[in-house]
PDB file of C-alpha atoms in Angstrom:
ATOM      1  CA  LYS A   1       2.885  15.579 -14.465  1.00 66.00           C
ATOM      2  CA  ALA A   2       0.369  15.375 -10.735  1.00 78.00           C
ATOM      3  CA  GLY A   3       0.194  12.957  -8.462  1.00 92.00           C
ATOM      4  CA  VAL A   4      -2.546  11.214  -7.348  1.00 96.00           C
ATOM      5  CA  THR A   5      -4.844  13.292  -5.429  1.00 97.00           C
ATOM      6  CA  GLN A   6      -7.134  12.941  -2.602  1.00 98.00           C
ATOM      7  CA  THR A   7      -9.758  15.399  -1.236  1.00 97.00           C
ATOM      8  CA  PRO A   8     -10.749  15.957   1.664  1.00 97.00           C
ATOM      9  CA  ARG A   9      -7.442  15.017   3.752  1.00 96.00           C
ATOM     10  CA  TYR A  10      -8.922  15.212   7.052  1.00 97.00           C
ATOM     11  CA  LEU A  11     -12.335  15.362   7.862  1.00 97.00           C
ATOM     12  CA  ILE A  12     -14.006  14.342  11.712  1.00 98.00           C
ATOM     13  CA  LYS A  13     -17.827  12.404  11.388  1.00 98.00           C
ATOM     14  CA  THR A  14     -20.200  11.264  13.958  1.00 98.00           C
ATOM     15  CA  ARG A  15     -21.413   7.807  14.027  1.00 98.00           C
ATOM     16  CA  GLY A  16     -24.289   7.515  11.887  1.00 98.00           C
ATOM     17  CA  GLN A  17     -23.438   9.987   9.342  1.00 98.00           C
ATOM     18  CA  GLN A  18     -21.942   9.083   5.563  1.00 98.00           C
ATOM     19  CA  VAL A  19     -18.791  10.585   4.223  1.00 98.00           C
ATOM     20  CA  THR A  20     -17.624  10.416   0.295  1.00 98.00           C
ATOM     21  CA  LEU A  21     -13.613  11.009  -0.121  1.00 98.00           C
ATOM     22  CA  SER A  22     -12.534  11.342  -3.932  1.00 98.00           C
ATOM     23  CA  CYS A  23      -9.559  10.103  -5.432  1.00 98.00           C
ATOM     24  CA  SER A  24      -8.230  11.911  -9.240  1.00 98.00           C
ATOM     25  CA  PRO A  25      -5.703   9.384 -10.188  1.00 96.00           C
ATOM     26  CA  ILE A  26      -2.224  10.193 -12.397  1.00 94.00           C
ATOM     27  CA  SER A  27      -3.395  11.435 -15.849  1.00 93.00           C
ATOM     28  CA  GLY A  28      -3.797   8.583 -18.308  1.00 90.00           C
ATOM     29  CA  HIS A  29      -3.942   5.858 -15.622  1.00 90.00           C
ATOM     30  CA  ARG A  30      -7.413   3.867 -16.145  1.00 89.00           C
ATOM     31  CA  SER A  31      -7.142   1.902 -12.353  1.00 89.00           C
ATOM     32  CA  VAL A  32      -8.155   3.201  -9.030  1.00 92.00           C
ATOM     33  CA  SER A  33      -7.376   0.939  -6.072  1.00 91.00           C
ATOM     34  CA  TRP A  34      -8.871   1.929  -2.246  1.00 95.00           C
ATOM     35  CA  TYR A  35      -6.808   0.773   0.857  1.00 94.00           C
ATOM     36  CA  GLN A  36      -7.745   1.592   4.601  1.00 96.00           C
ATOM     37  CA  GLN A  37      -4.909   2.121   6.880  1.00 95.00           C
ATOM     38  CA  THR A  38      -5.327   1.700  10.601  1.00 95.00           C
ATOM     39  CA  PRO A  39      -2.943   1.339  13.280  1.00 91.00           C
ATOM     40  CA  GLY A  40      -4.709  -2.172  14.403  1.00 89.00           C
ATOM     41  CA  GLN A  41      -5.486  -4.016  11.089  1.00 91.00           C
ATOM     42  CA  GLY A  42      -2.597  -2.302   9.287  1.00 92.00           C
ATOM     43  CA  LEU A  43      -3.226  -1.220   5.656  1.00 92.00           C
ATOM     44  CA  GLN A  44      -6.344  -3.795   4.106  1.00 92.00           C
ATOM     45  CA  PHE A  45      -7.808  -3.614   0.253  1.00 89.00           C
ATOM     46  CA  LEU A  46     -10.802  -2.642  -0.141  1.00 93.00           C
ATOM     47  CA  PHE A  47     -11.573  -2.674  -3.802  1.00 89.00           C
ATOM     48  CA  GLU A  48     -10.438  -1.768  -7.229  1.00 89.00           C
ATOM     49  CA  TYR A  49     -12.372  -0.443 -10.138  1.00 91.00           C
ATOM     50  CA  PHE A  50     -10.889  -0.344 -13.595  1.00 89.00           C
ATOM     51  CA  SER A  51     -12.902   1.686 -16.834  1.00 89.00           C
ATOM     52  CA  GLU A  52     -15.544   2.383 -14.366  1.00 93.00           C
ATOM     53  CA  THR A  53     -16.330  -1.201 -13.224  1.00 92.00           C
ATOM     54  CA  GLN A  54     -15.230  -2.652 -10.340  1.00 91.00           C
ATOM     55  CA  ARG A  55     -13.060  -5.571 -10.530  1.00 85.00           C
ATOM     56  CA  ASN A  56     -11.594  -6.744  -7.313  1.00 84.00           C
ATOM     57  CA  LYS A  57     -13.516  -6.126  -3.894  1.00 87.00           C
ATOM     58  CA  GLY A  58     -11.819  -6.759  -0.475  1.00 88.00           C
ATOM     59  CA  ASN A  59     -13.329  -8.148   2.567  1.00 89.00           C
ATOM     60  CA  PHE A  60     -15.776  -5.157   3.413  1.00 95.00           C
ATOM     61  CA  PRO A  61     -19.511  -4.797   4.751  1.00 96.00           C
ATOM     62  CA  GLY A  62     -21.492  -3.597   2.144  1.00 96.00           C
ATOM     63  CA  ARG A  63     -21.358   0.183   3.966  1.00 98.00           C
ATOM     64  CA  PHE A  64     -18.171   0.453   1.613  1.00 98.00           C
ATOM     65  CA  SER A  65     -19.090   1.430  -1.526  1.00 97.00           C
ATOM     66  CA  GLY A  66     -16.850   3.049  -4.391  1.00 97.00           C
ATOM     67  CA  ARG A  67     -17.307   4.110  -8.225  1.00 97.00           C
ATOM     68  CA  GLN A  68     -15.227   5.083 -10.859  1.00 97.00           C
ATOM     69  CA  PHE A  69     -16.357   7.951 -13.318  1.00 97.00           C
ATOM     70  CA  SER A  70     -15.681   7.857 -17.119  1.00 95.00           C
ATOM     71  CA  ASN A  71     -12.256  10.279 -16.500  1.00 94.00           C
ATOM     72  CA  SER A  72     -11.061   7.848 -13.851  1.00 94.00           C
ATOM     73  CA  ARG A  73     -11.501  10.299 -11.082  1.00 97.00           C
ATOM     74  CA  SER A  74     -13.398   7.916  -7.936  1.00 98.00           C
ATOM     75  CA  GLU A  75     -15.292   8.179  -4.937  1.00 98.00           C
ATOM     76  CA  MET A  76     -15.518   6.044  -2.153  1.00 98.00           C
ATOM     77  CA  ASN A  77     -18.460   6.380   0.380  1.00 98.00           C
ATOM     78  CA  VAL A  78     -18.920   4.686   3.666  1.00 98.00           C
ATOM     79  CA  SER A  79     -22.442   4.680   5.099  1.00 96.00           C
ATOM     80  CA  THR A  80     -23.945   4.639   9.019  1.00 97.00           C
ATOM     81  CA  LEU A  81     -19.904   5.204  10.014  1.00 98.00           C
ATOM     82  CA  GLU A  82     -18.880   3.005  13.560  1.00 97.00           C
ATOM     83  CA  LEU A  83     -16.195   4.363  15.446  1.00 97.00           C
ATOM     84  CA  GLY A  84     -14.390   1.342  13.323  1.00 96.00           C
ATOM     85  CA  ASP A  85     -14.060   3.074  10.399  1.00 98.00           C
ATOM     86  CA  SER A  86     -11.867   6.015  11.636  1.00 98.00           C
ATOM     87  CA  ALA A  87      -8.773   5.186   9.518  1.00 97.00           C
ATOM     88  CA  LEU A  88      -6.559   6.797   7.090  1.00 96.00           C
ATOM     89  CA  TYR A  89      -7.541   5.942   3.629  1.00 97.00           C
ATOM     90  CA  LEU A  90      -5.472   5.569   0.373  1.00 96.00           C
ATOM     91  CA  CYS A  91      -6.259   5.589  -3.100  1.00 95.00           C
ATOM     92  CA  ALA A  92      -3.778   4.152  -5.546  1.00 92.00           C
ATOM     93  CA  SER A  93      -3.815   4.004  -9.363  1.00 91.00           C
ATOM     94  CA  SER A  94      -1.862   2.467 -12.184  1.00 86.00           C
ATOM     95  CA  PHE A  95      -2.097   2.199 -16.015  1.00 80.00           C
ATOM     96  CA  SER A  96      -3.196  -1.263 -16.499  1.00 69.00           C
ATOM     97  CA  GLY A  97      -4.512  -2.049 -13.262  1.00 56.00           C
ATOM     98  CA  GLY A  98      -3.425  -4.928 -10.526  1.00 53.00           C
ATOM     99  CA  ALA A  99      -0.662  -4.792  -8.270  1.00 51.00           C
ATOM    100  CA  ASN A 100       0.970  -7.698 -10.538  1.00 51.00           C
ATOM    101  CA  THR A 101       1.328  -5.715 -13.729  1.00 56.00           C
ATOM    102  CA  GLY A 102       3.457  -2.788 -12.448  1.00 58.00           C
ATOM    103  CA  GLU A 103       3.645   0.202  -9.850  1.00 76.00           C
ATOM    104  CA  LEU A 104       0.863   1.275  -7.468  1.00 86.00           C
ATOM    105  CA  PHE A 105       0.847   5.572  -7.141  1.00 89.00           C
ATOM    106  CA  PHE A 106      -0.503   6.276  -3.943  1.00 93.00           C
ATOM    107  CA  GLY A 107      -1.834   9.515  -2.854  1.00 95.00           C
ATOM    108  CA  GLU A 108      -1.505  11.016   0.656  1.00 95.00           C
ATOM    109  CA  GLY A 109      -4.845   9.811   1.774  1.00 96.00           C
ATOM    110  CA  SER A 110      -7.748  10.944   3.507  1.00 97.00           C
ATOM    111  CA  ARG A 111      -7.591  10.819   7.030  1.00 97.00           C
ATOM    112  CA  LEU A 112     -10.983  10.258   8.505  1.00 98.00           C
ATOM    113  CA  THR A 113     -12.314  10.591  12.345  1.00 98.00           C
ATOM    114  CA  VAL A 114     -14.919   9.089  13.677  1.00 98.00           C
ATOM    115  CA  LEU A 115     -16.700  10.844  16.838  1.00 97.00           C
TER     116      LEU A 115
ATOM    117  CA  ALA V   1      -4.466 -17.598   4.132  1.00 67.00           C
ATOM    118  CA  GLN V   2      -2.678 -15.820   2.304  1.00 72.00           C
ATOM    119  CA  SER V   3       0.038 -13.392   4.666  1.00 85.00           C
ATOM    120  CA  VAL V   4       3.167 -11.308   5.029  1.00 92.00           C
ATOM    121  CA  THR V   5       5.029 -10.968   7.987  1.00 95.00           C
ATOM    122  CA  GLN V   6       7.395  -8.114   8.830  1.00 97.00           C
ATOM    123  CA  PRO V   7       9.064  -9.750  12.365  1.00 96.00           C
ATOM    124  CA  ASP V   8      10.329  -6.053  13.602  1.00 96.00           C
ATOM    125  CA  ILE V   9       7.729  -3.786  14.466  1.00 96.00           C
ATOM    126  CA  HIS V  10      10.361  -1.162  14.909  1.00 97.00           C
ATOM    127  CA  ILE V  11      14.280  -0.642  14.202  1.00 97.00           C
ATOM    128  CA  THR V  12      16.693   1.845  15.296  1.00 97.00           C
ATOM    129  CA  VAL V  13      19.756   2.052  13.880  1.00 97.00           C
ATOM    130  CA  SER V  14      22.673   4.507  13.493  1.00 97.00           C
ATOM    131  CA  GLU V  15      23.368   6.514  11.052  1.00 97.00           C
ATOM    132  CA  GLY V  16      25.904   5.102   8.325  1.00 97.00           C
ATOM    133  CA  ALA V  17      25.310   1.693   9.434  1.00 98.00           C
ATOM    134  CA  SER V  18      23.720  -0.884   7.360  1.00 97.00           C
ATOM    135  CA  LEU V  19      19.533  -1.804   6.869  1.00 97.00           C
ATOM    136  CA  GLU V  20      17.997  -5.101   7.140  1.00 98.00           C
ATOM    137  CA  LEU V  21      14.112  -5.618   7.312  1.00 98.00           C
ATOM    138  CA  ARG V  22      12.957  -8.845   7.347  1.00 98.00           C
ATOM    139  CA  CYS V  23      10.056 -10.218   5.155  1.00 97.00           C
ATOM    140  CA  ASN V  24       8.757 -13.133   4.923  1.00 96.00           C
ATOM    141  CA  TYR V  25       5.379 -14.401   2.977  1.00 91.00           C
ATOM    142  CA  SER V  26       3.132 -17.434   3.049  1.00 87.00           C
ATOM    143  CA  TYR V  27       1.930 -18.737  -0.610  1.00 74.00           C
ATOM    144  CA  GLY V  28       1.974 -21.997  -2.704  1.00 65.00           C
ATOM    145  CA  ALA V  29       2.731 -20.436  -5.789  1.00 72.00           C
ATOM    146  CA  THR V  30       5.768 -18.028  -6.237  1.00 71.00           C
ATOM    147  CA  PRO V  31       4.027 -14.288  -5.334  1.00 80.00           C
ATOM    148  CA  TYR V  32       4.649 -10.908  -6.935  1.00 85.00           C
ATOM    149  CA  LEU V  33       6.628  -8.612  -4.091  1.00 89.00           C
ATOM    150  CA  PHE V  34       7.220  -5.285  -3.530  1.00 92.00           C
ATOM    151  CA  TRP V  35       8.224  -2.774  -0.469  1.00 96.00           C
ATOM    152  CA  TYR V  36       6.831   0.508  -0.116  1.00 96.00           C
ATOM    153  CA  VAL V  37       8.297   3.194   2.138  1.00 97.00           C
ATOM    154  CA  GLN V  38       5.568   5.765   3.714  1.00 96.00           C
ATOM    155  CA  SER V  39       6.764   8.621   5.623  1.00 93.00           C
ATOM    156  CA  PRO V  40       5.162  10.703   8.402  1.00 88.00           C
ATOM    157  CA  GLY V  41       1.849  11.996   6.961  1.00 82.00           C
ATOM    158  CA  GLN V  42       2.568  10.766   3.496  1.00 85.00           C
ATOM    159  CA  GLY V  43       1.476   8.060   1.061  1.00 89.00           C
ATOM    160  CA  LEU V  44       3.214   5.368  -0.114  1.00 92.00           C
ATOM    161  CA  GLN V  45       6.005   5.276  -2.488  1.00 93.00           C
ATOM    162  CA  LEU V  46       7.244   1.900  -4.093  1.00 92.00           C
ATOM    163  CA  LEU V  47      10.955   1.247  -3.262  1.00 95.00           C
ATOM    164  CA  LEU V  48      11.671  -1.806  -5.478  1.00 94.00           C
ATOM    165  CA  LYS V  49       9.327  -4.658  -6.666  1.00 91.00           C
ATOM    166  CA  TYR V  50      10.433  -8.573  -7.838  1.00 90.00           C
ATOM    167  CA  PHE V  51       8.206 -10.307 -10.329  1.00 84.00           C
ATOM    168  CA  SER V  52      10.762 -12.890 -12.077  1.00 81.00           C
ATOM    169  CA  GLY V  53      14.309 -13.521 -13.067  1.00 84.00           C
ATOM    170  CA  ASP V  54      17.716 -12.118 -10.866  1.00 85.00           C
ATOM    171  CA  THR V  55      16.437 -12.905  -7.168  1.00 90.00           C
ATOM    172  CA  LEU V  56      18.963  -9.726  -5.866  1.00 95.00           C
ATOM    173  CA  VAL V  57      16.719  -6.529  -7.147  1.00 95.00           C
ATOM    174  CA  GLN V  58      17.696  -2.742  -6.620  1.00 96.00           C
ATOM    175  CA  GLY V  59      15.441  -0.204  -6.058  1.00 95.00           C
ATOM    176  CA  ILE V  60      15.296   3.209  -5.280  1.00 95.00           C
ATOM    177  CA  LYS V  61      17.432   5.394  -2.614  1.00 94.00           C
ATOM    178  CA  GLY V  62      19.898   2.619  -2.761  1.00 96.00           C
ATOM    179  CA  PHE V  63      17.718  -0.158  -1.330  1.00 97.00           C
ATOM    180  CA  GLU V  64      17.791  -3.108  -1.963  1.00 97.00           C
ATOM    181  CA  ALA V  65      15.818  -6.936  -1.301  1.00 97.00           C
ATOM    182  CA  GLU V  66      16.685 -10.481  -1.766  1.00 96.00           C
ATOM    183  CA  PHE V  67      13.876 -13.339  -3.102  1.00 94.00           C
ATOM    184  CA  LYS V  68      14.751 -16.506  -1.290  1.00 93.00           C
ATOM    185  CA  ARG V  69      12.393 -18.933  -2.427  1.00 90.00           C
ATOM    186  CA  SER V  70      13.635 -21.539   0.099  1.00 90.00           C
ATOM    187  CA  GLN V  71      13.359 -19.449   2.754  1.00 92.00           C
ATOM    188  CA  SER V  72       9.578 -17.450   1.783  1.00 92.00           C
ATOM    189  CA  SER V  73      11.177 -14.193   2.200  1.00 94.00           C
ATOM    190  CA  PHE V  74      12.242 -10.841   0.401  1.00 96.00           C
ATOM    191  CA  ASN V  75      14.548  -9.008   2.983  1.00 98.00           C
ATOM    192  CA  LEU V  76      15.173  -5.273   2.090  1.00 98.00           C
ATOM    193  CA  ARG V  77      18.484  -3.685   2.570  1.00 98.00           C
ATOM    194  CA  LYS V  78      20.778  -0.681   2.256  1.00 98.00           C
ATOM    195  CA  PRO V  79      24.317  -0.489   3.284  1.00 97.00           C
ATOM    196  CA  SER V  80      24.421   2.830   4.892  1.00 97.00           C
ATOM    197  CA  VAL V  81      21.318   4.409   5.935  1.00 97.00           C
ATOM    198  CA  HIS V  82      20.562   8.444   5.790  1.00 96.00           C
ATOM    199  CA  TRP V  83      18.777   9.831   8.202  1.00 96.00           C
ATOM    200  CA  SER V  84      16.215  10.868   5.686  1.00 95.00           C
ATOM    201  CA  ASP V  85      15.124   7.065   5.550  1.00 97.00           C
ATOM    202  CA  ALA V  86      13.518   7.294   8.845  1.00 97.00           C
ATOM    203  CA  ALA V  87       9.979   5.833   7.892  1.00 97.00           C
ATOM    204  CA  GLU V  88       7.761   3.220   8.134  1.00 97.00           C
ATOM    205  CA  TYR V  89       8.389   0.119   5.601  1.00 98.00           C
ATOM    206  CA  PHE V  90       5.765  -2.042   4.281  1.00 97.00           C
ATOM    207  CA  CYS V  91       6.297  -5.554   2.320  1.00 96.00           C
ATOM    208  CA  ALA V  92       3.361  -6.606  -0.177  1.00 91.00           C
ATOM    209  CA  VAL V  93       2.565  -9.901  -2.174  1.00 87.00           C
ATOM    210  CA  VAL V  94       0.495 -10.114  -4.724  1.00 79.00           C
ATOM    211  CA  LEU V  95      -0.417 -13.868  -6.421  1.00 63.00           C
ATOM    212  CA  ASN V  96       0.515 -14.116 -10.200  1.00 53.00           C
ATOM    213  CA  TYR V  97      -2.558 -14.275 -11.873  1.00 52.00           C
ATOM    214  CA  GLY V  98      -1.215 -14.744 -14.959  1.00 47.00           C
ATOM    215  CA  GLY V  99      -2.845 -11.766 -16.518  1.00 44.00           C
ATOM    216  CA  SER V 100      -5.627 -10.935 -14.108  1.00 44.00           C
ATOM    217  CA  GLN V 101      -5.338  -8.476 -11.242  1.00 49.00           C
ATOM    218  CA  GLY V 102      -4.996  -8.861  -7.407  1.00 56.00           C
ATOM    219  CA  ASN V 103      -4.499  -6.781  -4.533  1.00 75.00           C
ATOM    220  CA  LEU V 104      -1.456  -6.011  -2.298  1.00 83.00           C
ATOM    221  CA  ILE V 105      -1.809  -7.727   0.599  1.00 86.00           C
ATOM    222  CA  PHE V 106       1.042  -6.277   3.432  1.00 91.00           C
ATOM    223  CA  GLY V 107       2.791  -6.710   5.957  1.00 94.00           C
ATOM    224  CA  LYS V 108       2.082  -4.900   9.290  1.00 95.00           C
ATOM    225  CA  GLY V 109       4.933  -2.396   9.027  1.00 96.00           C
ATOM    226  CA  THR V 110       8.435  -1.755  10.099  1.00 97.00           C
ATOM    227  CA  LYS V 111       8.851   1.522  11.028  1.00 97.00           C
ATOM    228  CA  LEU V 112      12.572   2.782  10.910  1.00 97.00           C
ATOM    229  CA  SER V 113      14.682   5.463  13.646  1.00 97.00           C
ATOM    230  CA  VAL V 114      17.726   6.375  12.571  1.00 97.00           C
ATOM    231  CA  LYS V 115      20.083   7.620  15.436  1.00 96.00           C
ATOM    232  CA  PRO V 116      22.887  10.607  14.636  1.00 91.00           C
TER     233      PRO V 116
END
């Protein structure tokens, strides 16, 4: 069974640009969550999608958005990039959704560098 | 505010020695508790979880953790560390929303180095 796949793995952008990251969950998983990991702030929850609906959202500005498609694949978008957006963005999937119902399976992440 | 504290940023142990990584949480209700491990350049892998019941839980790779409500702690242990255990370890909690979905709140992590 294939794991969670995130693309691209590495990317470099400049301030003011926008970026789209993609996540393909494990087959059969309907929930996709996104996390930002930085050395200073650690791992922070961005949002969770379940059956194409955003079910939960962390405390991030509106520049961070996401969506989920009917095949459960998810994308997140960051507009008007700032230097502080440089981070490892991790996607996690689960069958029923939510960390309190079972295990989250994480991808290897997309490392974004903003210059 | 909800928080998870891992007091040790970096720990070095000798191969074969025992290991204990500390985790404390602050919540009013009983949370669901997790330990994840992250190897360099990798995503996170679940080691073990505690939802209810027996307060000593067994996980993968020979790890175990004990939930102590009185101390608001969920410490991770391993009797004999292997060189391959070198990684970063994250404690995480989520409130028991009783059916609705919550998100994981992670500690800042403890980096484990293993001496040969």
